Amino acid sequence: MSRTAVFFHAHPDDEALLTAGTMAMLAAEGHRVVLVVATAGERGLADLPHGDELGQARMKELNRSAETLGCARVVLLGYGDSGLAIDGGVAEDRPDNAFIDADSEEAAQRLAAILKEETADLLTIYDPAGGYGHPDHVQVYRVGSRAAEIAGTPIVLEATVNRDPLLKGVRLAARLYPKIDVRSFERAYSPSHVITHRVNVRKFARAKRASMAAHASQTTGGDGDRTLGAMLKIPFWAYRLIFGTEWYVRRDLQPGTRLHHPFQ
């Protein structure tokens, strides 16, 4: 039976990093996949200057990514990208309509209207930490949680990363690169014991990689290597292993639950 899953993200490219494999899998199974983004990502790090030009470029990239993944619909809520301060906090020079400053109840009502229109069976958001802590990601958690309450969406999954193996890798890397801030990763994403869904998406690794590649503007820009660009340089056999699982937390299930499909 076909069901509807709405994936709610803060910026274009977030879907590629956290949920692309799951989206491709559900679409291949015949389910309706809807992608909603709060902002156009017009303040993201890129070679293009901040503003409408970058936002328009990133929305084109988002639509290419969505097509690759089999999405039936893409919706932009139209809030401004809040940007990110150098210390990882809220930027002071954010736009007047920044998503982080939006009335969370009003934003939740707008998202809930989409959930009701789609008769959504499932909504994905982020964990309370907003993954790595971007203010817009934290707002996605707040707005998405409330929208699901309003719409009565039965399944809410927090897209995350298993912190435990990530932290081990970061600690090893810090021995070679002492500038890495290990403490920031100690608070990022979700520990293994709270994760309820471990979705095997290796079969859809090529679609996930194509989704990442669609966001070309995010592979360059800035003084150092960009995360997305580095990921795309990984040999496919290794990429499939590293990015072959996507993790979610469903708060209304018992801790220790281990499921392998979003609709379980």
mmCIF file of C-alpha atoms in Angstrom:
data_model
loop_
_atom_site.group_PDB
_atom_site.id
_atom_site.type_symbol
_atom_site.label_atom_id
_atom_site.label_comp_id
_atom_site.label_asym_id
_atom_site.label_seq_id
_atom_site.Cartn_x
_atom_site.Cartn_y
_atom_site.Cartn_z
ATOM 1 C CA MET A 1 0.000 0.000 0.000
ATOM 2 C CA SER A 2 1.379 3.385 -1.003
ATOM 3 C CA ARG A 3 1.969 5.834 1.836
ATOM 4 C CA THR A 4 3.237 9.410 2.012
ATOM 5 C CA ALA A 5 6.462 10.565 3.655
ATOM 6 C CA VAL A 6 7.350 14.246 4.079
ATOM 7 C CA PHE A 7 11.025 15.055 4.595
ATOM 8 C CA PHE A 8 11.529 18.456 6.239
ATOM 9 C CA HIS A 9 14.961 20.074 5.914
ATOM 10 C CA ALA A 10 16.499 23.464 6.638
ATOM 11 C CA HIS A 11 18.506 24.072 3.438
ATOM 12 C CA PRO A 12 19.103 22.547 0.022
ATOM 13 C CA ASP A 13 21.738 19.765 0.351
ATOM 14 C CA ASP A 14 20.637 18.733 3.857
ATOM 15 C CA GLU A 15 18.433 16.072 2.310
ATOM 16 C CA ALA A 16 21.414 14.640 0.407
ATOM 17 C CA LEU A 17 23.515 14.298 3.535
ATOM 18 C CA LEU A 18 21.002 12.797 5.961
ATOM 19 C CA THR A 19 17.996 11.204 4.251
ATOM 20 C CA ALA A 20 18.652 10.772 0.511
ATOM 21 C CA GLY A 21 18.987 6.999 0.656
ATOM 22 C CA THR A 22 15.745 6.611 2.575
ATOM 23 C CA MET A 23 13.944 8.930 0.171
ATOM 24 C CA ALA A 24 15.159 6.958 -2.860
ATOM 25 C CA MET A 25 14.208 3.685 -1.188
ATOM 26 C CA LEU A 26 10.665 4.797 -0.360
ATOM 27 C CA ALA A 27 10.135 6.220 -3.848
ATOM 28 C CA ALA A 28 11.346 2.960 -5.386
ATOM 29 C CA GLU A 29 8.862 1.078 -3.202
ATOM 30 C CA GLY A 30 6.042 3.149 -4.676
ATOM 31 C CA HIS A 31 5.495 5.565 -1.799
ATOM 32 C CA ARG A 32 4.914 9.296 -2.295
ATOM 33 C CA VAL A 33 7.961 11.300 -1.198
ATOM 34 C CA VAL A 34 7.602 15.031 -0.541
ATOM 35 C CA LEU A 35 10.590 17.278 0.185
ATOM 36 C CA VAL A 36 10.038 20.499 2.140
ATOM 37 C CA VAL A 37 12.836 23.010 2.797
ATOM 38 C CA ALA A 38 12.528 25.978 5.120
ATOM 39 C CA THR A 39 15.022 28.186 3.247
ATOM 40 C CA ALA A 40 16.763 28.442 -0.112
ATOM 41 C CA GLY A 41 20.181 28.368 1.558
ATOM 42 C CA GLU A 42 21.076 31.784 0.220
ATOM 43 C CA ARG A 43 23.657 32.364 2.973
ATOM 44 C CA GLY A 44 25.526 29.089 2.557
ATOM 45 C CA LEU A 45 29.263 28.974 1.945
ATOM 46 C CA ALA A 46 29.853 28.995 -1.828
ATOM 47 C CA ASP A 47 31.778 30.745 -4.588
ATOM 48 C CA LEU A 48 28.634 32.735 -5.420
ATOM 49 C CA PRO A 49 27.885 35.744 -3.172
ATOM 50 C CA HIS A 50 25.164 35.524 -0.552
ATOM 51 C CA GLY A 51 21.698 36.529 -1.708
ATOM 52 C CA ASP A 52 19.073 35.759 -4.319
ATOM 53 C CA GLU A 53 21.531 34.527 -6.952
ATOM 54 C CA LEU A 54 22.879 31.848 -4.634
ATOM 55 C CA GLY A 55 19.394 30.971 -3.398
ATOM 56 C CA GLN A 56 18.108 30.494 -6.937
ATOM 57 C CA ALA A 57 21.130 28.353 -7.844
ATOM 58 C CA ARG A 58 20.656 26.182 -4.783
ATOM 59 C CA MET A 59 16.953 25.676 -5.473
ATOM 60 C CA LYS A 60 17.799 24.469 -8.977
ATOM 61 C CA GLU A 61 20.240 22.053 -7.394
ATOM 62 C CA LEU A 62 17.580 20.938 -4.928
ATOM 63 C CA ASN A 63 15.149 20.183 -7.741
ATOM 64 C CA ARG A 64 17.796 18.129 -9.543
ATOM 65 C CA SER A 65 18.476 16.221 -6.339
ATOM 66 C CA ALA A 66 14.765 15.631 -5.774
ATOM 67 C CA GLU A 67 14.322 14.331 -9.306
ATOM 68 C CA THR A 68 17.226 11.938 -8.806
ATOM 69 C CA LEU A 69 15.643 10.601 -5.619
ATOM 70 C CA GLY A 70 12.163 10.193 -7.086
ATOM 71 C CA CYS A 71 10.402 12.932 -5.129
ATOM 72 C CA ALA A 72 6.840 13.679 -6.186
ATOM 73 C CA ARG A 73 6.852 17.258 -4.866
ATOM 74 C CA VAL A 74 9.252 19.940 -3.613
ATOM 75 C CA VAL A 75 8.053 22.807 -1.400
ATOM 76 C CA LEU A 76 9.989 25.902 -0.290
ATOM 77 C CA LEU A 77 8.547 27.548 2.834
ATOM 78 C CA GLY A 78 10.330 30.780 1.911
ATOM 79 C CA TYR A 79 12.091 31.749 5.124
ATOM 80 C CA GLY A 80 15.492 33.399 5.028
ATOM 81 C CA ASP A 81 18.640 31.364 5.615
ATOM 82 C CA SER A 82 19.787 32.380 9.113
ATOM 83 C CA GLY A 83 23.448 31.793 8.334
ATOM 84 C CA LEU A 84 26.022 30.680 10.861
ATOM 85 C CA ALA A 85 28.399 32.623 13.089
ATOM 86 C CA ILE A 86 32.102 31.777 13.095
ATOM 87 C CA ASP A 87 31.690 30.081 16.487
ATOM 88 C CA GLY A 88 28.812 27.975 15.130
ATOM 89 C CA GLY A 89 26.097 30.031 16.823
ATOM 90 C CA VAL A 90 23.447 32.398 15.514
ATOM 91 C CA ALA A 91 24.783 34.979 13.054
ATOM 92 C CA GLU A 92 24.200 38.611 13.991
ATOM 93 C CA ASP A 93 23.855 39.807 10.396
ATOM 94 C CA ARG A 94 20.971 37.492 9.512
ATOM 95 C CA PRO A 95 18.088 38.663 7.275
ATOM 96 C CA ASP A 96 14.824 40.086 8.613
ATOM 97 C CA ASN A 97 12.911 36.936 7.670
ATOM 98 C CA ALA A 98 15.516 34.528 9.068
ATOM 99 C CA PHE A 99 14.052 31.124 9.858
ATOM 100 C CA ILE A 100 15.529 31.142 13.352
ATOM 101 C CA ASP A 101 13.575 34.344 14.128
ATOM 102 C CA ALA A 102 10.274 33.109 12.670
ATOM 103 C CA ASP A 103 7.318 32.570 14.968
ATOM 104 C CA SER A 104 7.576 28.811 15.490
ATOM 105 C CA GLU A 105 3.813 28.378 15.844
ATOM 106 C CA GLU A 106 3.128 30.211 12.586
ATOM 107 C CA ALA A 107 5.811 28.183 10.797
ATOM 108 C CA ALA A 108 4.395 24.974 12.278
ATOM 109 C CA GLN A 109 0.937 25.860 11.002
ATOM 110 C CA ARG A 110 2.339 26.321 7.489
ATOM 111 C CA LEU A 111 4.084 22.963 7.579
ATOM 112 C CA ALA A 112 1.021 21.317 9.143
ATOM 113 C CA ALA A 113 -1.085 22.545 6.222
ATOM 114 C CA ILE A 114 1.223 20.627 3.869
ATOM 115 C CA LEU A 115 1.069 17.540 6.063
ATOM 116 C CA LYS A 116 -2.733 17.682 6.050
ATOM 117 C CA GLU A 117 -2.896 18.321 2.306
ATOM 118 C CA GLU A 118 -0.649 15.321 1.688
ATOM 119 C CA THR A 119 -2.330 13.172 4.363
ATOM 120 C CA ALA A 120 1.219 12.425 5.459
ATOM 121 C CA ASP A 121 1.915 9.153 7.233
ATOM 122 C CA LEU A 122 5.440 10.150 8.209
ATOM 123 C CA LEU A 123 7.463 13.307 8.827
ATOM 124 C CA THR A 124 11.224 13.513 9.251
ATOM 125 C CA ILE A 125 12.831 16.337 11.192
ATOM 126 C CA TYR A 126 16.176 16.602 13.048
ATOM 127 C CA ASP A 127 17.170 15.662 16.582
ATOM 128 C CA PRO A 128 16.882 18.323 19.331
ATOM 129 C CA ALA A 129 20.544 19.278 18.877
ATOM 130 C CA GLY A 130 19.880 20.072 15.229
ATOM 131 C CA GLY A 131 22.541 17.548 14.254
ATOM 132 C CA TYR A 132 25.724 19.590 14.474
ATOM 133 C CA GLY A 133 23.882 22.528 16.026
ATOM 134 C CA HIS A 134 23.063 24.851 13.114
ATOM 135 C CA PRO A 135 20.360 27.250 14.410
ATOM 136 C CA ASP A 136 18.098 26.547 11.414
ATOM 137 C CA HIS A 137 18.353 22.811 12.097
ATOM 138 C CA VAL A 138 17.304 23.332 15.714
ATOM 139 C CA GLN A 139 14.350 25.355 14.416
ATOM 140 C CA VAL A 140 13.423 22.473 12.076
ATOM 141 C CA TYR A 141 13.146 20.257 15.157
ATOM 142 C CA ARG A 142 10.918 22.756 16.979
ATOM 143 C CA VAL A 143 8.714 23.598 14.009
ATOM 144 C CA GLY A 144 8.470 20.042 12.728
ATOM 145 C CA SER A 145 7.591 18.563 16.120
ATOM 146 C CA ARG A 146 4.772 21.051 16.573
ATOM 147 C CA ALA A 147 3.517 20.656 12.984
ATOM 148 C CA ALA A 148 3.170 16.906 13.450
ATOM 149 C CA GLU A 149 1.102 17.524 16.592
ATOM 150 C CA ILE A 150 -1.195 19.924 14.748
ATOM 151 C CA ALA A 151 -1.626 17.672 11.723
ATOM 152 C CA GLY A 152 -1.814 14.423 13.656
ATOM 153 C CA THR A 153 0.996 12.870 11.625
ATOM 154 C CA PRO A 154 1.435 9.424 13.201
ATOM 155 C CA ILE A 155 5.163 8.804 12.613
ATOM 156 C CA VAL A 156 7.821 11.410 13.369
ATOM 157 C CA LEU A 157 11.443 10.418 12.796
ATOM 158 C CA GLU A 158 14.424 12.529 13.791
ATOM 159 C CA ALA A 159 17.093 12.198 11.101
ATOM 160 C CA THR A 160 20.465 11.956 12.813
ATOM 161 C CA VAL A 161 23.868 10.266 12.809
ATOM 162 C CA ASN A 162 25.118 7.611 15.201
ATOM 163 C CA ARG A 163 27.350 9.702 17.446
ATOM 164 C CA ASP A 164 29.334 6.815 18.949
ATOM 165 C CA PRO A 165 31.316 5.620 15.881
ATOM 166 C CA LEU A 166 31.501 9.222 14.614
ATOM 167 C CA LEU A 167 33.133 10.347 17.854
ATOM 168 C CA LYS A 168 35.631 7.487 17.741
ATOM 169 C CA GLY A 169 36.651 8.515 14.242
ATOM 170 C CA VAL A 170 36.943 12.178 15.213
ATOM 171 C CA ARG A 171 39.149 11.336 18.205
ATOM 172 C CA LEU A 172 41.447 9.308 15.980
ATOM 173 C CA ALA A 173 41.579 12.130 13.418
ATOM 174 C CA ALA A 174 42.359 14.648 16.178
ATOM 175 C CA ARG A 175 45.649 12.845 16.848
ATOM 176 C CA LEU A 176 46.767 13.858 13.367
ATOM 177 C CA TYR A 177 44.893 17.172 13.204
ATOM 178 C CA PRO A 178 44.930 18.721 16.711
ATOM 179 C CA LYS A 179 42.818 21.688 15.560
ATOM 180 C CA ILE A 180 39.734 19.450 15.365
ATOM 181 C CA ASP A 181 37.279 20.426 18.119
ATOM 182 C CA VAL A 182 36.405 17.037 19.600
ATOM 183 C CA ARG A 183 34.138 18.589 22.238
ATOM 184 C CA SER A 184 31.710 19.897 19.625
ATOM 185 C CA PHE A 185 31.166 16.344 18.385
ATOM 186 C CA GLU A 186 30.450 15.143 21.920
ATOM 187 C CA ARG A 187 27.222 17.151 21.760
ATOM 188 C CA ALA A 188 26.349 16.505 18.115
ATOM 189 C CA TYR A 189 23.708 14.152 16.723
ATOM 190 C CA SER A 190 22.448 11.182 18.806
ATOM 191 C CA PRO A 191 24.060 8.396 20.850
ATOM 192 C CA SER A 192 23.516 4.823 19.725
ATOM 193 C CA HIS A 193 21.227 3.859 22.597
ATOM 194 C CA VAL A 194 18.488 6.329 21.567
ATOM 195 C CA ILE A 195 18.516 5.449 17.851
ATOM 196 C CA THR A 196 15.467 3.367 16.923
ATOM 197 C CA HIS A 197 15.853 3.039 13.133
ATOM 198 C CA ARG A 198 18.936 1.896 11.238
ATOM 199 C CA VAL A 199 17.926 1.942 7.573
ATOM 200 C CA ASN A 200 20.119 0.032 5.122
ATOM 201 C CA VAL A 201 20.312 2.176 1.983
ATOM 202 C CA ARG A 202 23.349 0.602 0.299
ATOM 203 C CA LYS A 203 21.169 -0.459 -2.618
ATOM 204 C CA PHE A 204 20.474 3.240 -3.206
ATOM 205 C CA ALA A 205 24.026 4.512 -2.723
ATOM 206 C CA ARG A 206 24.291 5.667 -6.351
ATOM 207 C CA ALA A 207 21.113 7.738 -5.999
ATOM 208 C CA LYS A 208 22.394 9.216 -2.746
ATOM 209 C CA ARG A 209 25.751 10.070 -4.331
ATOM 210 C CA ALA A 210 23.963 11.653 -7.317
ATOM 211 C CA SER A 211 21.869 13.683 -4.879
ATOM 212 C CA MET A 212 25.033 14.993 -3.241
ATOM 213 C CA ALA A 213 26.612 15.723 -6.625
ATOM 214 C CA ALA A 214 23.567 17.774 -7.627
ATOM 215 C CA HIS A 215 24.568 20.368 -5.012
ATOM 216 C CA ALA A 216 27.654 21.531 -6.906
ATOM 217 C CA SER A 217 27.661 24.985 -5.295
ATOM 218 C CA GLN A 218 28.373 23.389 -1.921
ATOM 219 C CA THR A 219 31.467 21.481 -3.019
ATOM 220 C CA THR A 220 33.617 24.609 -3.306
ATOM 221 C CA GLY A 221 33.961 27.932 -1.518
ATOM 222 C CA GLY A 222 35.823 28.980 1.609
ATOM 223 C CA ASP A 223 39.468 28.477 2.512
ATOM 224 C CA GLY A 224 39.461 24.747 3.246
ATOM 225 C CA ASP A 225 38.053 21.520 1.872
ATOM 226 C CA ARG A 226 34.263 21.363 1.867
ATOM 227 C CA THR A 227 32.637 18.342 3.473
ATOM 228 C CA LEU A 228 30.401 17.574 0.516
ATOM 229 C CA GLY A 229 33.267 17.804 -1.952
ATOM 230 C CA ALA A 230 35.390 15.466 0.183
ATOM 231 C CA MET A 231 32.572 12.933 0.398
ATOM 232 C CA LEU A 232 32.221 12.825 -3.374
ATOM 233 C CA LYS A 233 35.914 12.000 -3.753
ATOM 234 C CA ILE A 234 35.562 8.771 -1.766
ATOM 235 C CA PRO A 235 35.780 5.655 -3.995
ATOM 236 C CA PHE A 236 32.310 4.236 -4.574
ATOM 237 C CA TRP A 237 32.984 0.922 -2.804
ATOM 238 C CA ALA A 238 33.980 2.829 0.333
ATOM 239 C CA TYR A 239 31.201 5.407 -0.111
ATOM 240 C CA ARG A 240 28.649 2.586 -0.156
ATOM 241 C CA LEU A 241 29.954 1.263 3.154
ATOM 242 C CA ILE A 242 30.336 4.614 4.900
ATOM 243 C CA PHE A 243 27.012 6.106 3.797
ATOM 244 C CA GLY A 244 25.031 2.883 3.484
ATOM 245 C CA THR A 245 23.071 3.380 6.715
ATOM 246 C CA GLU A 246 20.774 6.248 7.691
ATOM 247 C CA TRP A 247 19.745 6.707 11.310
ATOM 248 C CA TYR A 248 16.548 7.952 12.912
ATOM 249 C CA VAL A 249 15.069 8.394 16.360
ATOM 250 C CA ARG A 250 11.383 7.844 17.040
ATOM 251 C CA ARG A 251 10.597 9.195 20.501
ATOM 252 C CA ASP A 252 7.355 7.287 21.089
ATOM 253 C CA LEU A 253 9.136 3.923 20.955
ATOM 254 C CA GLN A 254 10.934 2.174 23.790
ATOM 255 C CA PRO A 255 14.675 2.834 24.116
ATOM 256 C CA GLY A 256 16.630 -0.026 22.617
ATOM 257 C CA THR A 257 14.160 -0.560 19.762
ATOM 258 C CA ARG A 258 15.955 -1.627 16.579
ATOM 259 C CA LEU A 259 13.920 -1.190 13.389
ATOM 260 C CA HIS A 260 15.050 -1.129 9.778
ATOM 261 C CA HIS A 261 12.298 0.591 7.795
ATOM 262 C CA PRO A 262 10.817 4.080 8.287
ATOM 263 C CA PHE A 263 7.214 2.827 8.304
ATOM 264 C CA GLN A 264 7.857 0.237 11.019
#
